[in-house]
XYZ file of C-alpha atoms in Angstrom:
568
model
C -17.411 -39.117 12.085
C -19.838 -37.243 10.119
C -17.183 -33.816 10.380
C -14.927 -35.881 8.191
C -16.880 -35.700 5.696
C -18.455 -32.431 5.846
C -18.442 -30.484 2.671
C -15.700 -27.662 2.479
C -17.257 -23.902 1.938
C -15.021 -21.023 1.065
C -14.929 -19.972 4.938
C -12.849 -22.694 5.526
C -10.408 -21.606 2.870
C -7.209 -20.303 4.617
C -6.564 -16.619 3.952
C -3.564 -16.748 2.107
C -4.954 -19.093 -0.373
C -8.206 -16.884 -1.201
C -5.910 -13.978 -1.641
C -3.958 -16.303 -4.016
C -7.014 -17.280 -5.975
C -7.849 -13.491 -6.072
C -4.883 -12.266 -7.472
C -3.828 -14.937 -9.860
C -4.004 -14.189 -13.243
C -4.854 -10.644 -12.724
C -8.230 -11.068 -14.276
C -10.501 -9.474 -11.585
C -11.013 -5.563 -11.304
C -12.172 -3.175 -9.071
C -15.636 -3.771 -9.515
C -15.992 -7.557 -9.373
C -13.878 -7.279 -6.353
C -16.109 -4.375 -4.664
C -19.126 -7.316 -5.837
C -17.823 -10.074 -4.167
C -17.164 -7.776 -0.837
C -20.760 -6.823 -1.083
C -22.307 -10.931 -1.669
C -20.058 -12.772 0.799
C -19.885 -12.314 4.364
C -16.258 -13.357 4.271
C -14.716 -10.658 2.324
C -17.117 -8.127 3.965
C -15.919 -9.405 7.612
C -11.944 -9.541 6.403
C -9.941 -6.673 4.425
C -9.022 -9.385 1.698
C -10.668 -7.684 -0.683
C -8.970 -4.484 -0.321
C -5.434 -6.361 0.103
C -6.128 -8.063 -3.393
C -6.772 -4.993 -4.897
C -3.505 -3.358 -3.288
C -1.406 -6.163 -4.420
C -3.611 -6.310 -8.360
C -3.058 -2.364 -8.563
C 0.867 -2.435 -7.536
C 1.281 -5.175 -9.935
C -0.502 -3.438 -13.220
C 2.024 -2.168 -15.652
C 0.640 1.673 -15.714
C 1.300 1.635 -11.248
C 4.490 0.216 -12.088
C 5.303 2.524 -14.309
C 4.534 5.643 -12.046
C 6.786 7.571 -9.599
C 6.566 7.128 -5.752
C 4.924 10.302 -5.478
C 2.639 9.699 -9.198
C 1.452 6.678 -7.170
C 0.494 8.129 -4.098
C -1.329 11.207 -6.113
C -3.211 8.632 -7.766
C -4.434 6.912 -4.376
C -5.063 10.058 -2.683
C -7.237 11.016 -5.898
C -8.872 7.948 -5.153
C -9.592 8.620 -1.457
C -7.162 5.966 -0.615
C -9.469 3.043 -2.220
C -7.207 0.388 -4.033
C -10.322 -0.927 -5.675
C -10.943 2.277 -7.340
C -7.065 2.674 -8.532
C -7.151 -0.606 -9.938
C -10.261 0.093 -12.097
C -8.810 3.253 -12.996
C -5.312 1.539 -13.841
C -7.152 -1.407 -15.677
C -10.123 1.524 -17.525
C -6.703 3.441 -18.751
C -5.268 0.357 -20.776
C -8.666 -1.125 -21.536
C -9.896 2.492 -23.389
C -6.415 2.882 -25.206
C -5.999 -1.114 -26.273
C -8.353 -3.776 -26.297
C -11.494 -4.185 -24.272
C -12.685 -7.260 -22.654
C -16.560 -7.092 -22.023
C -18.728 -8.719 -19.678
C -19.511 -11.195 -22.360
C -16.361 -11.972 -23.167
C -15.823 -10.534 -26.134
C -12.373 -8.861 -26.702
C -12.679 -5.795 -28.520
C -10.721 -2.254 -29.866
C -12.865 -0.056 -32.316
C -10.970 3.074 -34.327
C -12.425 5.405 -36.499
C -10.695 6.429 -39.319
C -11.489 9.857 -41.832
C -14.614 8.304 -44.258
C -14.155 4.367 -42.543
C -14.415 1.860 -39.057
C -11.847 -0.226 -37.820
C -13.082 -3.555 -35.792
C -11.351 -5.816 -33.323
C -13.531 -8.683 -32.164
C -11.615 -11.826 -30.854
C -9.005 -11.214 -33.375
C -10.567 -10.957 -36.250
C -10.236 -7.597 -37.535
C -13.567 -6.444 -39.361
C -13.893 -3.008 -41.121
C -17.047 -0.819 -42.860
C -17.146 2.139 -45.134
C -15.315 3.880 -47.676
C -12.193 1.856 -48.968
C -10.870 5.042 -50.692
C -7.095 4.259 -51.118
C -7.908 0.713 -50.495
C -8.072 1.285 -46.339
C -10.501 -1.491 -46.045
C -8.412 -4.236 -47.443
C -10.620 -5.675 -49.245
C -9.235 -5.802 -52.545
C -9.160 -3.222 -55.454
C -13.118 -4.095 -56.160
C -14.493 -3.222 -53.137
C -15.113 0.829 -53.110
C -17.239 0.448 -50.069
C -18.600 -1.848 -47.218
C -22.197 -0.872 -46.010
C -21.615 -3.743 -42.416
C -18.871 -4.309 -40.589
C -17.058 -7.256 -43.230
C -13.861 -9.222 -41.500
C -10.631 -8.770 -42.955
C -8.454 -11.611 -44.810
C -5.038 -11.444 -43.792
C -2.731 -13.657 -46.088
C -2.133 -16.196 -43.213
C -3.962 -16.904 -40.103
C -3.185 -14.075 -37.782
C -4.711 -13.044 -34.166
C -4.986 -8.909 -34.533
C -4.243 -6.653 -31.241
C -4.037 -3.758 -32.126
C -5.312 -1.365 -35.189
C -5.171 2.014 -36.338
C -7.083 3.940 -38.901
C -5.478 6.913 -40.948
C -6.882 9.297 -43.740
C -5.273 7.137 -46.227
C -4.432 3.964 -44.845
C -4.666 1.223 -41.884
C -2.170 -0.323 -40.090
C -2.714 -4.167 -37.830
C -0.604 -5.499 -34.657
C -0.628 -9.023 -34.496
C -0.247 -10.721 -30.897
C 3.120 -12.018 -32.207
C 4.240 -8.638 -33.039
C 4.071 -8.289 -36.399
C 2.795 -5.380 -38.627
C 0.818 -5.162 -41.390
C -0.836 -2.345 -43.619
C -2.655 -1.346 -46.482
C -3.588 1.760 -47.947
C -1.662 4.433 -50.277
C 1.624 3.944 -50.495
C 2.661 6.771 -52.329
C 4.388 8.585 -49.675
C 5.847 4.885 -48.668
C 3.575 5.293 -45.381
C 2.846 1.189 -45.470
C 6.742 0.784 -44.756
C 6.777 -0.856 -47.713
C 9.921 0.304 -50.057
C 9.832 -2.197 -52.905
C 6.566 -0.095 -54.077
C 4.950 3.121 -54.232
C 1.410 1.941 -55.722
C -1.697 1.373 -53.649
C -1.263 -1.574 -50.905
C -5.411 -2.951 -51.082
C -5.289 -5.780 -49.004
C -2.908 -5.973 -45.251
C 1.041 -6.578 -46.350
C 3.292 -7.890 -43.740
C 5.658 -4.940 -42.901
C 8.927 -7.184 -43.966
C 11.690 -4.746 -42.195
C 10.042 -5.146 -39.217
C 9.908 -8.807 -39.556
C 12.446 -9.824 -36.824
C 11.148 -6.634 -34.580
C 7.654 -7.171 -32.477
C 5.843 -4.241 -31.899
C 2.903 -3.836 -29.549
C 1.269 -0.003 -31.148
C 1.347 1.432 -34.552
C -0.351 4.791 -35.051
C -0.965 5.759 -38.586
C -0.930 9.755 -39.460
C -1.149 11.327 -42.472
C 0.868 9.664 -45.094
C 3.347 8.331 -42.340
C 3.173 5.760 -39.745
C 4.891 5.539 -36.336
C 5.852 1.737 -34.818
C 6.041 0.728 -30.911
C 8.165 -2.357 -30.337
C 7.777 -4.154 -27.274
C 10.888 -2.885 -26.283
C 9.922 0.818 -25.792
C 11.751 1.384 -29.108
C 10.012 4.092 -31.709
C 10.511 3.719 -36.380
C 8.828 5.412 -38.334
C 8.060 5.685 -42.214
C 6.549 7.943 -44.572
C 6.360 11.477 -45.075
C 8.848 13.763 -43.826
C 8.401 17.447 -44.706
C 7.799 19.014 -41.060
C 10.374 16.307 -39.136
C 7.210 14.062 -37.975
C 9.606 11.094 -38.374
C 11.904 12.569 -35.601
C 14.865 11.932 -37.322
C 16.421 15.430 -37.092
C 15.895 15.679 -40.954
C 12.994 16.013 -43.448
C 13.665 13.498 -45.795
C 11.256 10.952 -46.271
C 11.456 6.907 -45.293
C 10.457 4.324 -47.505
C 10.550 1.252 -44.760
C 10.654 1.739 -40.820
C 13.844 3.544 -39.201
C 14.807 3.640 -35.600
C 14.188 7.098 -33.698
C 17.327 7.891 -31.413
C 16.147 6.322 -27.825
C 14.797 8.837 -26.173
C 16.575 9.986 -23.096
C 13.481 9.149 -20.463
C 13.186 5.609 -21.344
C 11.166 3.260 -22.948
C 8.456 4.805 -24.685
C 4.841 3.654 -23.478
C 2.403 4.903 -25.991
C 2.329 6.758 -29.399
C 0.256 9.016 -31.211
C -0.193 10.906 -34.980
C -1.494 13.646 -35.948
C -1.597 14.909 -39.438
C 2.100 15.854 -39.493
C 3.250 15.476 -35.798
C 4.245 12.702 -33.190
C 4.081 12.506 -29.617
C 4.880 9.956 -27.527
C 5.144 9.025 -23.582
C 7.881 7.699 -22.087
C 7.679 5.370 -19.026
C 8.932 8.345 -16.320
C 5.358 9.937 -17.700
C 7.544 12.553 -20.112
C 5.739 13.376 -23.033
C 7.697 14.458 -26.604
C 6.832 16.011 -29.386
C 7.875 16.555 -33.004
C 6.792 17.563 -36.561
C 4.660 20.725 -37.435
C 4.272 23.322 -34.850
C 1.465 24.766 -36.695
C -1.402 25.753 -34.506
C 0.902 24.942 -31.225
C 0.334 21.320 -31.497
C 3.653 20.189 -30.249
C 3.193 22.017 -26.897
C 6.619 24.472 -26.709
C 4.725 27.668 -27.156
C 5.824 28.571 -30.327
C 5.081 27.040 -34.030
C 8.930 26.062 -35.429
C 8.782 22.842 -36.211
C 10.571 20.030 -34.359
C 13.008 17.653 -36.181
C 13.780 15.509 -33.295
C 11.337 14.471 -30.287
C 11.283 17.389 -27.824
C 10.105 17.312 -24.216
C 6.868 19.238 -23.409
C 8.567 20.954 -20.694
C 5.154 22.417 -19.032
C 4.274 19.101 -17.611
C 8.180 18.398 -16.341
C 8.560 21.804 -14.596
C 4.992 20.810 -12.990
C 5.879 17.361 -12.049
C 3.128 15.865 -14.194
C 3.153 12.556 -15.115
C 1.465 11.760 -18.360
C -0.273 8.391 -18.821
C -1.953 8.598 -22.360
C -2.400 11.444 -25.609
C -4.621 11.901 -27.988
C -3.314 14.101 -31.605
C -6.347 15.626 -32.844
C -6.062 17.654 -36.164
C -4.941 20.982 -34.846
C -4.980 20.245 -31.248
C -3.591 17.897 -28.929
C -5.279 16.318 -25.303
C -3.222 14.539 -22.551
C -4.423 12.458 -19.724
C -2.431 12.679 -16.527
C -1.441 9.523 -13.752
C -4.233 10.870 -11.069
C -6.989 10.792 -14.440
C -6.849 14.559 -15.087
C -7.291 16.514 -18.179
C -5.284 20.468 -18.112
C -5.082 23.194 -20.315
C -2.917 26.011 -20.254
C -2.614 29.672 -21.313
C -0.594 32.227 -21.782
C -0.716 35.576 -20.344
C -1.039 38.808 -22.848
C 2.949 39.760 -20.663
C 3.895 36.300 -21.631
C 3.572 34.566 -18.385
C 2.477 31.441 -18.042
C -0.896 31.119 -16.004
C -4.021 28.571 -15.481
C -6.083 27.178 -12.823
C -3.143 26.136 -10.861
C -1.089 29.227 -11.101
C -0.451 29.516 -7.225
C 1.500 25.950 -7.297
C 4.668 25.919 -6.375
C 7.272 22.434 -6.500
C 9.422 24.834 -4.882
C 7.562 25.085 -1.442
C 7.944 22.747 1.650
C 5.690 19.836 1.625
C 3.968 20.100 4.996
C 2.230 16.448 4.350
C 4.206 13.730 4.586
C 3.843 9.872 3.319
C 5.441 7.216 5.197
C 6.211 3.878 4.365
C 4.944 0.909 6.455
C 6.042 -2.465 7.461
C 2.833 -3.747 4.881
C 4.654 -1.805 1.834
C 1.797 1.080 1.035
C 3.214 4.384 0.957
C 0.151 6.663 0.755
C -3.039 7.095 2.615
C -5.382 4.206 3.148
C -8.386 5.414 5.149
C -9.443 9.404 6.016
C -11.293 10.075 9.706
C -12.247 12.892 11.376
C -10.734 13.489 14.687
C -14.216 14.246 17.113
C -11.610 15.891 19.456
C -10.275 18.543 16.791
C -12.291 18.756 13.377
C -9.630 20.633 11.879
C -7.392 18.073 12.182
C -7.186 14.968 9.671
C -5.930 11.905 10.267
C -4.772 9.260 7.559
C -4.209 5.243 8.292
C -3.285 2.047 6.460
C -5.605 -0.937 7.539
C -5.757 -3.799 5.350
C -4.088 -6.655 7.126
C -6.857 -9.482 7.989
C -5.421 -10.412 10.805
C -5.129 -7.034 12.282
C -7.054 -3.940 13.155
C -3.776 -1.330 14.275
C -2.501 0.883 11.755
C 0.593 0.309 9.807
C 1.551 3.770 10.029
C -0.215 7.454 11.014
C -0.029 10.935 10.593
C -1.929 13.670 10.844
C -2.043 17.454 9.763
C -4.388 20.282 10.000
C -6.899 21.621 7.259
C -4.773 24.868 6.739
C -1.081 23.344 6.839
C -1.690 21.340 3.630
C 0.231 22.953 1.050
C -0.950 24.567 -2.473
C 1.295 21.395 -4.071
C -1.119 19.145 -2.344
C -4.194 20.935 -2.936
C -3.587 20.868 -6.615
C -2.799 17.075 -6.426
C -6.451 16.588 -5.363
C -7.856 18.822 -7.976
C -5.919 17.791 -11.679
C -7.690 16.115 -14.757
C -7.406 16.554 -18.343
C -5.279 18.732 -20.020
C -5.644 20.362 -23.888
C -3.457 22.578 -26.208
C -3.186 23.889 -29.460
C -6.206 25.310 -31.598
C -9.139 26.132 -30.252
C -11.426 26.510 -32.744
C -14.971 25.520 -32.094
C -14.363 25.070 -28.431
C -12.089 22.070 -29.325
C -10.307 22.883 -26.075
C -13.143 22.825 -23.690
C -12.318 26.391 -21.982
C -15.639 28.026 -22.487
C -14.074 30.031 -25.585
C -11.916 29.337 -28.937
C -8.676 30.624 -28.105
C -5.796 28.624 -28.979
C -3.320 27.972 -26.184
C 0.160 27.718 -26.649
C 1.177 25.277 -23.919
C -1.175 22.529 -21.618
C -3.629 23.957 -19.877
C -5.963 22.481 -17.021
C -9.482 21.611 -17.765
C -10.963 22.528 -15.187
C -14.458 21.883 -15.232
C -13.803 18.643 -15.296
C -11.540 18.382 -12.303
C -14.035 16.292 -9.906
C -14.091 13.868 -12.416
C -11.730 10.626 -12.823
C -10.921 10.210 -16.772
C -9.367 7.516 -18.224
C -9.281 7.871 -22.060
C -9.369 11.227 -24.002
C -9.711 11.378 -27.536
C -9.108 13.988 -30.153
C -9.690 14.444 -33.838
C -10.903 17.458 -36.195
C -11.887 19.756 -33.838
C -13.643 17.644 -31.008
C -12.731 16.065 -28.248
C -14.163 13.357 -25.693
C -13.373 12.387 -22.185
C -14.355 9.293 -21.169
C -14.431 8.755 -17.125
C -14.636 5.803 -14.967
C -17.938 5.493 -14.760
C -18.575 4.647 -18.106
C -20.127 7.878 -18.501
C -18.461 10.309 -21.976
C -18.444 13.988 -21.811
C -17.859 15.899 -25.582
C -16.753 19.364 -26.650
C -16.141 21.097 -29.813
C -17.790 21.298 -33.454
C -20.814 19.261 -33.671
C -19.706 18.077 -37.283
C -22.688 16.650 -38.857
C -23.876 15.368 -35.221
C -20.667 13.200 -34.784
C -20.209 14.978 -30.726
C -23.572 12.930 -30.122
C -25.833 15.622 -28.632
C -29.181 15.267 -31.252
C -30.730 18.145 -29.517
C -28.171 20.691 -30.981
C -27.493 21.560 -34.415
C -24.974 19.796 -37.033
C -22.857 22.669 -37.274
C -22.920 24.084 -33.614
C -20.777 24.167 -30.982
C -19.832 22.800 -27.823
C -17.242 25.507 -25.851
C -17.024 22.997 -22.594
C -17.545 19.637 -21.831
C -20.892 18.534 -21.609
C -21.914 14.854 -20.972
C -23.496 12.826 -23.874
C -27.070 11.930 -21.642
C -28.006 9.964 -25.450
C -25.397 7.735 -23.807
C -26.062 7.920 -19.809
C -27.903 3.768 -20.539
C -24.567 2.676 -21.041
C -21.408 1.958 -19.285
C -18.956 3.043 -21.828
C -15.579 1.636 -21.881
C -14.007 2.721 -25.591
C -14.572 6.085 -28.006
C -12.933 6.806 -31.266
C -14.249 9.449 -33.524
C -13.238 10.249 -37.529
C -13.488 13.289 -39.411
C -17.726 13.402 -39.341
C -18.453 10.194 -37.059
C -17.633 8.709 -33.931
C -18.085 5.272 -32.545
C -18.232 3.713 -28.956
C -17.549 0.096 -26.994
C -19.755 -0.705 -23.949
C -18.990 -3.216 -21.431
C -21.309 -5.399 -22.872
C -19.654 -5.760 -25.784
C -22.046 -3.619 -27.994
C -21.276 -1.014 -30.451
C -22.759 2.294 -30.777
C -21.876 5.405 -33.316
C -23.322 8.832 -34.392
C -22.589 11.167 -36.712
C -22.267 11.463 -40.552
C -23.288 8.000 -42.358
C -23.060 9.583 -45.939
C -20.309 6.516 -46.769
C -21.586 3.835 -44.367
C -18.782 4.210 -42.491
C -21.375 3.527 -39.201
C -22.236 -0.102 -40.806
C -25.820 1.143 -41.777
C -26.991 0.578 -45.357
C -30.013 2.926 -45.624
C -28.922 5.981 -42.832
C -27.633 9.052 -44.511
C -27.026 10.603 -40.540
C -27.233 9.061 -37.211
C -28.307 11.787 -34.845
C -29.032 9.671 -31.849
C -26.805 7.065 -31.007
C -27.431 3.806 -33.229
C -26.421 0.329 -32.487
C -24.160 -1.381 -34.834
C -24.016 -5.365 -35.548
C -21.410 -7.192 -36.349
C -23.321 -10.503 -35.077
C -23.930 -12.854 -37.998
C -21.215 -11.889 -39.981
C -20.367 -14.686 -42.067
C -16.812 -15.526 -42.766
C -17.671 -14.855 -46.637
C -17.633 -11.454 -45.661
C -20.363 -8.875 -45.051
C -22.103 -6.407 -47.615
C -19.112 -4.911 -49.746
C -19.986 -2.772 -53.521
């Protein structure tokens, strides 16, 4: 009598419905999964755990995205842990879009050339100088010395922002632009007007259009619809608006679909474009100067080109970042490469022995269970040469799905170099922008390879810097110190940084988001707090009474009153 009315623990859940409560909603990642494998004998006695993970990862709209062979790079790079590819699939969008913290705080910071851009729950909030009107604050506000929120002129829930030179532009979660800033060059998209735009102006020709990404360059902006479809507006005069011409655009036009498919993420530099396509294809077009665009030579692009270096490789692109005169690309495995050129005009790098062209001697197989890449790695005690890969994550079974095995030296150069990709950099490489030990500018991508051990998942570029961030929170910088803005206090404010080095001022915190301007740069944790270094001459790091920030200095945006902050 008394069992009928025992209470009900999760044991007694059935294993199909804790994998259902696991994967709804797609809320979990890696870690709190690898947590609750670790706290509860159930999960730690099952596979559940990993078979949530598999199902969470193939599910996420990067994996989706991805190749059969992109995806099972990725989960080799991973040592065939789905918990791992899932929080590098969910690190990727988090770093590039907005970040939810352990405090549940949802959050995207962007740095722009003398200002901050703030998402917190929405509400957009912004601090420094509001030259050109980039604040939106109004024509009397010159300057913000704390982060002060930003009055849209209706209720609006902001996804997405990105800070320019000369002005800002918003994504609302309803897909609607806005912007503010000099108009002169009709960069705000907005054609009825060529004067200064102070406070955030719906973007009326793209009224009926959602878009999900705007990236703001230099006096011309570049729109993502939700579609995969590219406009742009602005400034023409190198072909950054990719519309085979150089005359300028007062409001938004459509770029010619580009023949990859739908375009998954844009980026601006100064007077060039570049976006990814869904296939991992990255294109280019706008000023060639200083090899930005990729194609080995400076002419300038009209139209968007394909970066042919990573198709002939079989690279598939995830994310970019347009610095001033340089350009850094983050790869599906959460690599980072760099490429030269050889004084006989050969191409060469890290990875010159890799050839598409040769046999692949390992070979994935599909099983009943769906994965089509390694699992689990052993040893074989009978031959330690050979290695032997298996897919075990059914609960209710301990046999492999599927098996194969190879030995040590059959595994092809292809393979080799799947295991050992990261980040990749081109373009000028002054100040050690590049990360290759030296300042010479490379023509094409090139593998960085001192970071090759490492799993990225956001780079970020701007006037000669660069920062990796990896997936343990952890942010490694290179380039020109600029008034202390690479965060290393023990160097100088003018020195530099040839190859990546990691920010220790940093090592307390798991970081999860980096943007950096012209002199400053700012950072997200998981906790939802807000760090930045570098040049504080206009307040642009929220501080009223620091000229610099050497060291890493919190910023508040707690207690912000919906009257605003402190604005001159």
């Amino acid at each position: 009598m008394g069992d009928r009315f025992r209470s009900a623990t999760f044991d007694d859940l059935p294993s199909h419905l804790i994998l259902e409560i696991l994967t709804s909603g797609a809320r979990l990642g890696g870690v709190d999964l690898a947590c609750l494998e670790l706290t509860n004998s159930t999960f730690r006695a099952t596979n559940l755990v990993d078979f949530a993970a598999f199902q969470l990862s193939r599910s996420h709209p990067i994996y989706v995205s991805l190749s059969n062979r992109a995806q099972e790079e990725l989960l080799a790079r991973c040592n065939g842990n789905w918990k791992k590819v899932l929080r590098f699939l969910q690190s990727v969008h988090q770093s590039s879009d907005i970040v939810e913290t352990s405090s549940g705080n949802q959050m995207q910071i962007r740095s722009g050339r003398y200002h901050t851009l703030l998402i917190k729950d929405s509400t957009v909030y912004s601090c420094g100088s509001s030259l050109c009107g980039v604040l939106g604050h109004g024509p009397e506000t010159t300057q913000c010395v704390a982060f002060t929120p930003i009055k849209f002129p209706y209720p609006v829930r902001v996804t997405h922002v990105s800070a320019s030179h000369n002005h800002a532009a918003f994504v609302t979660n309803l897909g609607e632009v806005f912007t503010c800033g000099d108009n002169s060059s009709f960069c705000c998209g907005h054609g009825d007007t060529n004067r200064t735009i102070f406070k955030p102006r719906l973007v009326q020709s793209l009224k009926h259009i959602p878009c999900k990404q705007v990236a703001a360059g230099v006096s011309f902006t570049v729109f993502l619809t939700t579609e995969g479809q590219v406009y742009t507006c602005g400034t023409n005069s190198h072909g950054q608006l990719g519309h085979g011409d150089t005359l300028d655009r007062p409001t938004p036009k459509l770029i010619e679909p580009l023949g990859s498919g739908p375009v998954t993420q844009i980026a601006a530099g100064p007077g060039f474009t570049l976006a990814v396509t869904n296939d991992g294809t990255v294109y280019s077009c706008g000023s060639g100067s200083n090899f930005c665009l990729g194609h080995g030579e400076q002419h300038n692009e009209l139209r968007p080109r394909v970066v042919q270096w990573f198709r002939r490789k079989g690279i598939f692109v995830v994310r970019v970042s347009a610095g001033d005169e340089h350009v850094v690309a983050l790869d599906s495995n959460g690599f980072v490469t760099v490429h030269t050129m050889s004084s006989q005009g050969r191409s060469t790098g890290s990875s010159s022995q890799s050839d598409l062209s040769k046999p692949r001697k390992v070979q994935f197989r599909r099983c009943y269970c769906g994965l089509s890449a390694p699992f689990s790695t052993s040893w074989s005690d009978k031959n330690p040469r050979r290695r032997y890969f298996g897919c075990k994550y059914w609960p209710d079974s301990k046999e492999d799905c599927c098996f194969f095995e190879w030995y040590d030296d059959e595994v092809s150069e292809w393979y080799k170099e799947v295991l050992n990709q990261l980040v990749y950099t081109w373009g000028k490489g002054y100040c050690g922008a590049l990360g290759h030990g030296d300042e010479i500018d490379k023509t094409v991508p090139a593998l960085l390879s001192s970071l090759k051990n490492h799993l990225a998942v956001q780079v970020c570029a701007s006037k000669r810097k660069t920062f990796v961030l990896l997936d343990n929170g952890s942010v490694y910088g290179f380039g020109w110190m600029g008034f202390g803005s690479l965060g290393f206090p023990d160097r100088g404010v003018s020195d530099k940084v040839l190859k990546p080095s990691m920010l220790y001022s940093l090592k307390d915190h798991h970081i999860c988001q980096v943007s950096t301007g012209l002199y400053h740069s700012v950072v997200v944790t998981n906790r939802g707090r807000i760090f930045g270094f570098g040049d504080n001459e206009r307040a642009q790091l929220a501080h009223d009474k620091l000229r610099v920030c050497l060291h890493p200095t919190e910023i508040l945006v707690e207690g912000v009153s919906e009257d605003g902050g402190i604005c001159l």
